[in-house]
Amino acid sequence: MASALSNFQPQPAPQATAAAQAAIGDGLVAEAQAFADELAAWRHDLHQMPELGNNLPQTSAYIQARLDEMDVPHTTLVDGSCVVGLIGAGAATQGNGTCKDEQAGTVVMLRGDMDALPVAEESGEPFASTNGCMHACGHDMHATALLGAARLLKAREAELVEANATVKLLFQPGEETFEGARAAIADGLLQNPRPQAAFAMHVNSQSPLGLVLYGSPALSGVYGFRITLQGKGGHGSSPEICIDPIAAGVHVHLALQELIAREVPAAKEVALTVGKFAGGLAANVIPDTCVLEGTLRGFDVELMEHLKTRIAEVVNGVATTYRTPATIETLSDVPPLVLDSDMTQASLGYVGAVLPKAAFLPLFHAMASEDFALISSEIPSAYFTVGAAVTDTDEHFAQHHPKARFNDAELPLGAAAYTAVALGYIADHR
């Protein structure tokens, strides 16, 4: 990615306001680098305990223990796997990580996700995981950088209280499965207190340190689905007395591809992928069922809703033709990641103030998806991707790859950037 981006001229970050500049100061990076070894140790610990989805008991306990050491009050959501901490005015009035809006004053939320992937690690790192799961997307980096920001902000808590401001720290599960943000919101994440704005970052394993990408809509919406076709099984020698769901499944798959090829304008960015096709256990047996799972991704919400309707119509039409009743289940449904332009521009200024050597490119627009979109659809939000590639370019594997690696040197930079956004936003909204 670094070489591909070399054709684009980095842009300077917008200038932060004088008030934000004064609040951020010029020592955050040096302060974070002073405990860089501890940040790396935290990240390595988290890397060795990867957990999946909304079930992160070890990860949650580890995060809570670090917050306890910092004397940061916190509470948990999503059956204990989501950790929410408070620093500032709200924390000063309540000791359990929640408070009323009027007690918290200006509230900004910083989010770091912390779930892993069902990938067996092959990175070769001395701290590689061994449980068949892996932080192949870098969420251990996010959680660690947010812990670093917690330490930096806790050292400034008196200033936050004086400004009648609160920073809400969100350590979120279930991003990879698109279920964590929704579950946390249902459990009251955006209340007690309600943030006026939110900020998140995502590391990139193939971009160099100091490169920041931004844009809106940054990531596509995603609709995940499971199609179950019910046939009538039997011996493969007698297909005439069976109803073959695999044959129906093949035609369903082809019909879905034709739906995109023939009903979606060429100028629209839409992708439909069936990534799982399962049916049968033996070569000479026609199974009872066939299951297809896939995702639809796009940026046009109205078109996405239309295509969801058409998927159901096409599937049921084909299933009727081949006498295999179909059941369609929704596995995920997340809107595009649309970001607030004012919050984005302000956050560029805050990050630029603390990382003056960073390069900024307005090129963040990809077909991947992110459940932070459920937060950004509720409150003004900004979201950047930041470089975290290791120095050896031969080791630049993409995220989700079993050999993906990330650079610990990004951790103090990420911690300082999170902190700068919080301090800058509060200074601009006193």
CSV table of C-alpha atoms in Angstrom, one decimal:
chain,number,residue,atom,x,y,z
A,1,MET,CA,0.0,0.0,0.0
A,2,ALA,CA,2.8,2.4,0.8
A,3,SER,CA,4.1,2.3,-2.8
A,4,ALA,CA,0.7,2.7,-4.2
A,5,LEU,CA,0.1,5.8,-2.1
A,6,SER,CA,3.4,7.3,-3.1
A,7,ASN,CA,1.7,8.8,-6.2
A,8,PHE,CA,-0.5,11.0,-4.0
A,9,GLN,CA,0.7,14.2,-2.4
A,10,PRO,CA,0.0,14.3,1.3
A,11,GLN,CA,-2.0,17.2,2.5
A,12,PRO,CA,-1.3,19.3,5.6
A,13,ALA,CA,-3.8,18.9,8.5
A,14,PRO,CA,-6.1,21.8,9.1
A,15,GLN,CA,-4.9,24.1,11.8
A,16,ALA,CA,-6.3,23.4,15.2
A,17,THR,CA,-7.8,26.4,17.1
A,18,ALA,CA,-5.5,28.3,19.5
A,19,ALA,CA,-7.5,26.9,22.4
A,20,ALA,CA,-7.1,23.3,21.2
A,21,GLN,CA,-3.4,23.9,20.5
A,22,ALA,CA,-2.9,25.2,24.0
A,23,ALA,CA,-4.9,22.3,25.6
A,24,ILE,CA,-3.0,19.6,23.6
A,25,GLY,CA,0.5,21.1,24.2
A,26,ASP,CA,3.6,19.7,22.6
A,27,GLY,CA,4.6,17.0,25.0
A,28,LEU,CA,2.1,14.2,24.6
A,29,VAL,CA,4.1,12.0,22.3
A,30,ALA,CA,7.2,12.3,24.4
A,31,GLU,CA,5.1,11.5,27.5
A,32,ALA,CA,3.7,8.4,25.9
A,33,GLN,CA,7.0,7.3,24.6
A,34,ALA,CA,8.3,7.4,28.1
A,35,PHE,CA,6.2,4.3,28.9
A,36,ALA,CA,6.4,2.8,25.4
A,37,ASP,CA,7.9,-0.4,26.8
A,38,GLU,CA,4.9,-0.8,29.1
A,39,LEU,CA,2.5,-0.2,26.1
A,40,ALA,CA,4.3,-2.9,24.2
A,41,ALA,CA,4.1,-5.3,27.1
A,42,TRP,CA,0.3,-4.7,27.4
A,43,ARG,CA,-0.1,-5.2,23.7
A,44,HIS,CA,1.9,-8.5,23.8
A,45,ASP,CA,-0.3,-9.7,26.7
A,46,LEU,CA,-3.5,-8.9,24.8
A,47,HIS,CA,-2.0,-10.5,21.6
A,48,GLN,CA,-1.5,-13.8,23.4
A,49,MET,CA,-5.1,-14.0,24.7
A,50,PRO,CA,-7.2,-13.4,21.5
A,51,GLU,CA,-11.0,-14.0,22.0
A,52,LEU,CA,-13.8,-13.8,19.5
A,53,GLY,CA,-17.1,-11.9,19.1
A,54,ASN,CA,-18.9,-10.7,22.2
A,55,ASN,CA,-17.3,-13.2,24.5
A,56,LEU,CA,-14.1,-11.6,25.8
A,57,PRO,CA,-13.8,-12.6,29.5
A,58,GLN,CA,-9.9,-12.6,29.6
A,59,THR,CA,-9.5,-9.5,27.5
A,60,SER,CA,-12.1,-7.6,29.5
A,61,ALA,CA,-10.6,-8.6,32.8
A,62,TYR,CA,-7.1,-7.5,31.6
A,63,ILE,CA,-8.4,-4.1,30.5
A,64,GLN,CA,-10.3,-3.6,33.8
A,65,ALA,CA,-7.2,-4.5,35.8
A,66,ARG,CA,-5.1,-1.9,33.9
A,67,LEU,CA,-7.9,0.7,34.5
A,68,ASP,CA,-8.0,-0.2,38.2
A,69,GLU,CA,-4.2,0.4,38.4
A,70,MET,CA,-4.8,3.9,36.9
A,71,ASP,CA,-7.7,4.5,39.3
A,72,VAL,CA,-10.1,5.0,36.3
A,73,PRO,CA,-13.7,4.1,37.3
A,74,HIS,CA,-15.4,1.8,34.8
A,75,THR,CA,-18.3,-0.4,34.2
A,76,THR,CA,-19.1,-3.3,31.9
A,77,LEU,CA,-21.7,-3.9,29.3
A,78,VAL,CA,-22.5,-6.9,27.0
A,79,ASP,CA,-22.3,-9.5,29.7
A,80,GLY,CA,-19.0,-8.1,31.0
A,81,SER,CA,-17.1,-8.2,27.7
A,82,CYS,CA,-17.4,-4.4,27.0
A,83,VAL,CA,-15.5,-2.0,29.3
A,84,VAL,CA,-16.5,1.6,29.6
A,85,GLY,CA,-14.3,4.0,31.6
A,86,LEU,CA,-14.8,7.6,32.6
A,87,ILE,CA,-12.1,10.3,33.2
A,88,GLY,CA,-13.0,13.9,34.2
A,89,ALA,CA,-16.0,15.6,35.7
A,90,GLY,CA,-18.3,12.6,35.3
A,91,ALA,CA,-15.8,10.3,37.0
A,92,ALA,CA,-15.4,12.7,39.8
A,93,THR,CA,-19.1,12.5,40.7
A,94,GLN,CA,-19.6,8.8,40.3
A,95,GLY,CA,-17.3,5.9,41.1
A,96,ASN,CA,-18.8,3.2,39.0
A,97,GLY,CA,-18.1,4.4,35.5
A,98,THR,CA,-21.6,6.0,34.9
A,99,CYS,CA,-23.1,9.4,35.6
A,100,LYS,CA,-25.9,11.7,34.6
A,101,ASP,CA,-25.4,13.9,31.6
A,102,GLU,CA,-25.5,17.1,33.7
A,103,GLN,CA,-22.7,15.9,35.9
A,104,ALA,CA,-20.4,15.1,33.0
A,105,GLY,CA,-20.5,18.4,31.1
A,106,THR,CA,-18.8,18.2,27.7
A,107,VAL,CA,-18.4,14.5,26.8
A,108,VAL,CA,-16.3,13.0,24.1
A,109,MET,CA,-16.0,9.2,23.5
A,110,LEU,CA,-12.9,7.4,22.4
A,111,ARG,CA,-13.4,3.9,21.0
A,112,GLY,CA,-10.9,1.0,20.7
A,113,ASP,CA,-12.2,-2.4,19.7
A,114,MET,CA,-10.5,-5.5,21.1
A,115,ASP,CA,-11.9,-8.8,19.6
A,116,ALA,CA,-9.8,-11.1,17.4
A,117,LEU,CA,-10.3,-13.4,14.4
A,118,PRO,CA,-10.6,-17.2,14.1
A,119,VAL,CA,-7.2,-17.3,12.3
A,120,ALA,CA,-4.3,-19.6,13.4
A,121,GLU,CA,-1.3,-17.3,13.8
A,122,GLU,CA,1.8,-17.7,11.6
A,123,SER,CA,3.4,-14.3,12.2
A,124,GLY,CA,6.5,-15.7,13.8
A,125,GLU,CA,6.3,-13.1,16.6
A,126,PRO,CA,7.8,-14.3,20.0
A,127,PHE,CA,4.4,-13.3,21.5
A,128,ALA,CA,2.3,-15.1,18.9
A,129,SER,CA,-1.0,-16.6,20.0
A,130,THR,CA,-1.4,-20.3,20.3
A,131,ASN,CA,-5.1,-20.9,20.8
A,132,GLY,CA,-6.1,-21.0,17.1
A,133,CYS,CA,-7.3,-17.3,17.1
A,134,MET,CA,-5.3,-14.2,16.3
A,135,HIS,CA,-5.3,-10.4,16.5
A,136,ALA,CA,-4.8,-10.4,12.7
A,137,CYS,CA,-6.7,-7.1,12.4
A,138,GLY,CA,-4.7,-5.2,15.0
A,139,HIS,CA,-7.5,-4.7,17.6
A,140,ASP,CA,-4.9,-5.4,20.3
A,141,MET,CA,-3.1,-2.3,19.1
A,142,HIS,CA,-6.3,-0.2,19.4
A,143,ALA,CA,-7.1,-1.4,22.9
A,144,THR,CA,-3.5,-0.8,24.0
A,145,ALA,CA,-3.3,2.7,22.5
A,146,LEU,CA,-6.6,3.5,24.3
A,147,LEU,CA,-5.1,2.3,27.6
A,148,GLY,CA,-2.2,4.6,26.9
A,149,ALA,CA,-4.6,7.5,26.3
A,150,ALA,CA,-6.3,6.6,29.6
A,151,ARG,CA,-3.0,7.1,31.4
A,152,LEU,CA,-2.3,10.4,29.7
A,153,LEU,CA,-5.8,11.7,30.3
A,154,LYS,CA,-5.8,10.6,33.9
A,155,ALA,CA,-2.8,12.7,34.5
A,156,ARG,CA,-4.8,15.7,33.3
A,157,GLU,CA,-8.0,14.8,35.1
A,158,ALA,CA,-7.9,18.0,37.3
A,159,GLU,CA,-7.9,20.1,34.1
A,160,LEU,CA,-10.9,18.1,32.7
A,161,VAL,CA,-12.8,18.6,36.0
A,162,GLU,CA,-12.1,22.3,35.9
A,163,ALA,CA,-13.4,22.4,32.3
A,164,ASN,CA,-16.5,20.4,33.3
A,165,ALA,CA,-15.7,17.8,30.8
A,166,THR,CA,-15.6,14.0,30.6
A,167,VAL,CA,-13.8,11.5,28.4
A,168,LYS,CA,-15.6,8.2,27.9
A,169,LEU,CA,-13.4,5.3,27.0
A,170,LEU,CA,-15.0,2.5,25.1
A,171,PHE,CA,-13.2,-0.9,24.9
A,172,GLN,CA,-15.5,-2.7,22.5
A,173,PRO,CA,-16.1,-6.4,21.7
A,174,GLY,CA,-17.6,-7.9,18.6
A,175,GLU,CA,-16.5,-5.6,15.8
A,176,GLU,CA,-15.4,-8.4,13.5
A,177,THR,CA,-18.9,-10.0,13.9
A,178,PHE,CA,-20.7,-6.6,13.6
A,179,GLU,CA,-22.5,-7.3,16.8
A,180,GLY,CA,-20.5,-5.5,19.5
A,181,ALA,CA,-21.5,-1.8,18.9
A,182,ARG,CA,-25.2,-2.7,18.6
A,183,ALA,CA,-25.1,-4.8,21.8
A,184,ALA,CA,-23.3,-2.0,23.7
A,185,ILE,CA,-25.7,0.6,22.5
A,186,ALA,CA,-28.6,-1.6,23.6
A,187,ASP,CA,-27.0,-1.9,27.0
A,188,GLY,CA,-26.9,1.9,27.4
A,189,LEU,CA,-23.5,2.8,25.9
A,190,LEU,CA,-24.7,6.2,24.6
A,191,GLN,CA,-26.2,7.2,28.0
A,192,ASN,CA,-24.9,8.0,31.5
A,193,PRO,CA,-23.4,10.1,30.1
A,194,ARG,CA,-24.3,10.6,26.5
A,195,PRO,CA,-21.3,11.7,24.3
A,196,GLN,CA,-21.6,14.7,22.1
A,197,ALA,CA,-18.9,13.3,19.8
A,198,ALA,CA,-16.9,10.1,19.2
A,199,PHE,CA,-13.5,9.2,17.7
A,200,ALA,CA,-11.9,6.0,16.6
A,201,MET,CA,-8.8,4.9,14.7
A,202,HIS,CA,-7.8,1.7,12.9
A,203,VAL,CA,-4.2,0.6,12.3
A,204,ASN,CA,-3.1,-0.6,8.9
A,205,SER,CA,-0.5,-3.3,8.6
A,206,GLN,CA,0.7,-2.1,5.2
A,207,SER,CA,0.9,1.6,5.7
A,208,PRO,CA,4.0,3.3,7.1
A,209,LEU,CA,4.1,5.0,10.5
A,210,GLY,CA,2.8,8.5,10.4
A,211,LEU,CA,0.4,8.0,7.5
A,212,VAL,CA,-3.2,9.0,8.3
A,213,LEU,CA,-6.0,8.3,5.8
A,214,TYR,CA,-9.5,9.8,6.2
A,215,GLY,CA,-12.7,10.2,4.1
A,216,SER,CA,-16.4,9.8,4.1
A,217,PRO,CA,-18.2,7.6,3.5
A,218,ALA,CA,-15.1,5.7,4.7
A,219,LEU,CA,-16.4,2.2,4.7
A,220,SER,CA,-19.4,0.4,3.1
A,221,GLY,CA,-22.5,-0.9,4.8
A,222,VAL,CA,-22.8,-4.6,5.1
A,223,TYR,CA,-25.8,-7.0,5.0
A,224,GLY,CA,-24.8,-10.6,6.0
A,225,PHE,CA,-27.2,-13.4,5.2
A,226,ARG,CA,-27.6,-17.2,5.5
A,227,ILE,CA,-29.8,-19.1,3.0
A,228,THR,CA,-30.9,-22.6,4.0
A,229,LEU,CA,-32.5,-24.7,1.2
A,230,GLN,CA,-34.6,-27.6,2.3
A,231,GLY,CA,-34.5,-30.6,0.0
A,232,LYS,CA,-35.2,-34.3,0.3
A,233,GLY,CA,-32.2,-36.5,0.8
A,234,GLY,CA,-31.5,-39.9,-0.5
A,235,HIS,CA,-29.1,-42.2,-2.4
A,236,GLY,CA,-27.1,-40.6,-5.1
A,237,SER,CA,-28.1,-43.4,-7.5
A,238,SER,CA,-31.8,-42.3,-7.4
A,239,PRO,CA,-31.9,-38.5,-7.8
A,240,GLU,CA,-35.4,-38.8,-9.3
A,241,ILE,CA,-36.9,-39.7,-5.9
A,242,CYS,CA,-35.0,-37.0,-4.1
A,243,ILE,CA,-35.0,-33.2,-4.1
A,244,ASP,CA,-31.4,-32.0,-4.5
A,245,PRO,CA,-30.8,-28.8,-2.5
A,246,ILE,CA,-27.2,-28.6,-3.9
A,247,ALA,CA,-28.5,-28.2,-7.4
A,248,ALA,CA,-30.9,-25.5,-6.1
A,249,GLY,CA,-28.0,-23.8,-4.3
A,250,VAL,CA,-25.9,-23.6,-7.4
A,251,HIS,CA,-28.7,-21.8,-9.2
A,252,VAL,CA,-29.3,-19.5,-6.3
A,253,HIS,CA,-25.6,-18.6,-6.3
A,254,LEU,CA,-25.7,-17.8,-10.0
A,255,ALA,CA,-28.9,-15.8,-9.7
A,256,LEU,CA,-27.4,-13.6,-7.0
A,257,GLN,CA,-24.4,-12.8,-9.2
A,258,GLU,CA,-26.7,-11.9,-12.1
A,259,LEU,CA,-28.7,-9.7,-9.7
A,260,ILE,CA,-25.6,-7.5,-9.3
A,261,ALA,CA,-24.5,-7.8,-13.0
A,262,ARG,CA,-27.9,-6.9,-14.4
A,263,GLU,CA,-29.8,-4.8,-11.8
A,264,VAL,CA,-27.1,-2.5,-10.3
A,265,PRO,CA,-25.8,0.5,-12.3
A,266,ALA,CA,-22.2,0.2,-13.3
A,267,ALA,CA,-21.3,3.4,-11.5
A,268,LYS,CA,-22.5,2.1,-8.1
A,269,GLU,CA,-20.1,0.5,-5.7
A,270,VAL,CA,-21.7,-2.8,-4.7
A,271,ALA,CA,-20.2,-6.2,-4.0
A,272,LEU,CA,-22.1,-9.4,-3.3
A,273,THR,CA,-20.1,-12.4,-2.2
A,274,VAL,CA,-21.2,-15.9,-1.2
A,275,GLY,CA,-18.3,-17.1,0.9
A,276,LYS,CA,-19.8,-20.3,2.3
A,277,PHE,CA,-21.5,-23.1,0.4
A,278,ALA,CA,-22.1,-26.2,2.4
A,279,GLY,CA,-24.1,-29.3,1.6
A,280,GLY,CA,-23.6,-33.0,2.0
A,281,LEU,CA,-21.1,-35.2,3.7
A,282,ALA,CA,-20.6,-38.0,1.2
A,283,ALA,CA,-20.1,-38.2,-2.6
A,284,ASN,CA,-23.0,-40.7,-3.1
A,285,VAL,CA,-25.6,-39.1,-0.8
A,286,ILE,CA,-28.0,-36.3,-1.7
A,287,PRO,CA,-28.3,-34.2,1.5
A,288,ASP,CA,-31.5,-32.8,3.0
A,289,THR,CA,-30.2,-29.2,3.1
A,290,CYS,CA,-27.8,-26.8,1.5
A,291,VAL,CA,-26.6,-23.6,3.2
A,292,LEU,CA,-25.1,-20.5,1.6
A,293,GLU,CA,-23.7,-17.6,3.5
A,294,GLY,CA,-22.6,-14.3,2.1
A,295,THR,CA,-22.4,-10.5,2.3
A,296,LEU,CA,-23.8,-7.6,0.4
A,297,ARG,CA,-21.8,-4.4,0.6
A,298,GLY,CA,-22.4,-0.9,-0.7
A,299,PHE,CA,-22.6,2.8,0.1
A,300,ASP,CA,-26.0,3.7,-1.2
A,301,VAL,CA,-28.5,3.0,1.7
A,302,GLU,CA,-31.6,3.1,-0.5
A,303,LEU,CA,-30.0,0.8,-3.1
A,304,MET,CA,-28.9,-1.6,-0.3
A,305,GLU,CA,-32.5,-1.8,1.0
A,306,HIS,CA,-33.7,-2.5,-2.5
A,307,LEU,CA,-31.2,-5.2,-3.1
A,308,LYS,CA,-32.0,-6.9,0.2
A,309,THR,CA,-35.6,-7.1,-1.0
A,310,ARG,CA,-34.5,-8.5,-4.4
A,311,ILE,CA,-32.2,-11.1,-2.7
A,312,ALA,CA,-35.2,-12.5,-0.9
A,313,GLU,CA,-37.3,-12.4,-4.1
A,314,VAL,CA,-34.6,-14.1,-6.2
A,315,VAL,CA,-33.9,-16.8,-3.6
A,316,ASN,CA,-37.5,-17.7,-3.0
A,317,GLY,CA,-38.2,-17.7,-6.8
A,318,VAL,CA,-35.3,-20.1,-7.5
A,319,ALA,CA,-36.1,-22.2,-4.5
A,320,THR,CA,-39.7,-22.6,-5.6
A,321,THR,CA,-38.6,-23.6,-9.1
A,322,TYR,CA,-36.4,-26.3,-7.7
A,323,ARG,CA,-38.9,-27.4,-4.9
A,324,THR,CA,-36.6,-26.4,-2.1
A,325,PRO,CA,-38.2,-24.1,0.4
A,326,ALA,CA,-35.8,-21.4,1.5
A,327,THR,CA,-35.1,-19.7,4.8
A,328,ILE,CA,-33.2,-16.5,4.8
A,329,GLU,CA,-31.6,-15.3,8.1
A,330,THR,CA,-29.9,-11.9,8.7
A,331,LEU,CA,-26.4,-12.3,10.2
A,332,SER,CA,-25.4,-8.7,10.1
A,333,ASP,CA,-26.9,-5.4,9.1
A,334,VAL,CA,-24.6,-2.3,9.5
A,335,PRO,CA,-24.9,1.0,7.6
A,336,PRO,CA,-22.1,2.7,5.7
A,337,LEU,CA,-19.5,4.5,7.9
A,338,VAL,CA,-20.6,8.1,7.3
A,339,LEU,CA,-18.6,10.6,9.3
A,340,ASP,CA,-19.3,14.1,10.4
A,341,SER,CA,-17.3,16.6,8.3
A,342,ASP,CA,-16.9,19.2,11.1
A,343,MET,CA,-15.7,16.5,13.6
A,344,THR,CA,-13.4,15.0,11.0
A,345,GLN,CA,-11.8,18.4,10.1
A,346,ALA,CA,-11.4,19.3,13.8
A,347,SER,CA,-9.9,15.8,14.6
A,348,LEU,CA,-7.4,16.2,11.7
A,349,GLY,CA,-6.3,19.4,13.4
A,350,TYR,CA,-6.0,17.8,16.8
A,351,VAL,CA,-4.0,14.8,15.4
A,352,GLY,CA,-1.9,17.2,13.3
A,353,ALA,CA,-1.1,19.3,16.4
A,354,VAL,CA,0.3,16.3,18.3
A,355,LEU,CA,1.8,14.5,15.2
A,356,PRO,CA,3.2,17.4,13.1
A,357,LYS,CA,5.2,15.0,10.9
A,358,ALA,CA,2.2,12.9,10.0
A,359,ALA,CA,1.1,12.7,6.4
A,360,PHE,CA,-2.6,13.1,5.7
A,361,LEU,CA,-4.4,11.7,2.6
A,362,PRO,CA,-8.2,12.0,1.9
A,363,LEU,CA,-8.3,8.5,0.4
A,364,PHE,CA,-10.1,6.4,3.0
A,365,HIS,CA,-12.9,4.8,1.0
A,366,ALA,CA,-13.1,1.0,1.0
A,367,MET,CA,-15.6,-1.8,0.6
A,368,ALA,CA,-14.7,-3.2,4.1
A,369,SER,CA,-17.2,-2.5,6.9
A,370,GLU,CA,-17.1,-1.4,10.5
A,371,ASP,CA,-19.8,-1.4,13.2
A,372,PHE,CA,-18.5,2.0,14.5
A,373,ALA,CA,-21.1,3.1,11.8
A,374,LEU,CA,-23.8,2.4,14.3
A,375,ILE,CA,-22.2,5.0,16.7
A,376,SER,CA,-21.4,7.5,13.9
A,377,SER,CA,-25.1,7.3,12.8
A,378,GLU,CA,-26.1,8.4,16.4
A,379,ILE,CA,-23.5,11.1,17.2
A,380,PRO,CA,-21.0,13.2,15.2
A,381,SER,CA,-17.9,11.1,14.8
A,382,ALA,CA,-14.5,10.9,13.1
A,383,TYR,CA,-12.6,7.8,12.1
A,384,PHE,CA,-9.0,7.5,10.7
A,385,THR,CA,-6.8,4.7,9.6
A,386,VAL,CA,-3.2,5.0,10.7
A,387,GLY,CA,0.0,3.4,9.5
A,388,ALA,CA,1.4,0.6,11.7
A,389,ALA,CA,3.6,-1.4,9.2
A,390,VAL,CA,6.7,-3.1,10.4
A,391,THR,CA,10.0,-1.8,9.0
A,392,ASP,CA,10.7,-4.9,6.9
A,393,THR,CA,8.7,-4.5,3.7
A,394,ASP,CA,8.9,-8.2,3.0
A,395,GLU,CA,6.7,-8.7,6.1
A,396,HIS,CA,3.9,-6.4,5.0
A,397,PHE,CA,0.9,-8.8,5.0
A,398,ALA,CA,-2.6,-7.6,4.8
A,399,GLN,CA,-4.9,-7.5,7.8
A,400,HIS,CA,-6.7,-10.9,8.5
A,401,HIS,CA,-3.7,-12.7,7.0
A,402,PRO,CA,-2.2,-15.3,9.4
A,403,LYS,CA,1.2,-13.6,9.0
A,404,ALA,CA,0.0,-10.1,9.6
A,405,ARG,CA,2.3,-8.0,11.9
A,406,PHE,CA,2.1,-4.6,13.4
A,407,ASN,CA,4.6,-2.1,14.7
A,408,ASP,CA,4.7,-1.5,18.4
A,409,ALA,CA,6.2,2.0,17.6
A,410,GLU,CA,2.7,3.1,16.6
A,411,LEU,CA,1.4,2.6,20.2
A,412,PRO,CA,2.6,5.8,21.8
A,413,LEU,CA,1.6,7.7,18.6
A,414,GLY,CA,-1.9,6.3,18.8
A,415,ALA,CA,-2.1,7.0,22.5
A,416,ALA,CA,-1.1,10.6,21.9
A,417,ALA,CA,-3.5,11.0,19.0
A,418,TYR,CA,-6.5,9.6,21.0
A,419,THR,CA,-5.6,12.0,23.8
A,420,ALA,CA,-5.2,15.0,21.5
A,421,VAL,CA,-8.6,14.5,20.0
A,422,ALA,CA,-10.2,14.4,23.5
A,423,LEU,CA,-8.3,17.5,24.8
A,424,GLY,CA,-8.8,19.4,21.6
A,425,TYR,CA,-12.5,18.7,21.3
A,426,ILE,CA,-13.1,19.7,24.9
A,427,ALA,CA,-11.1,22.9,24.5
A,428,ASP,CA,-13.3,23.8,21.5
A,429,HIS,CA,-16.6,23.0,23.3
A,430,ARG,CA,-16.2,24.5,26.7
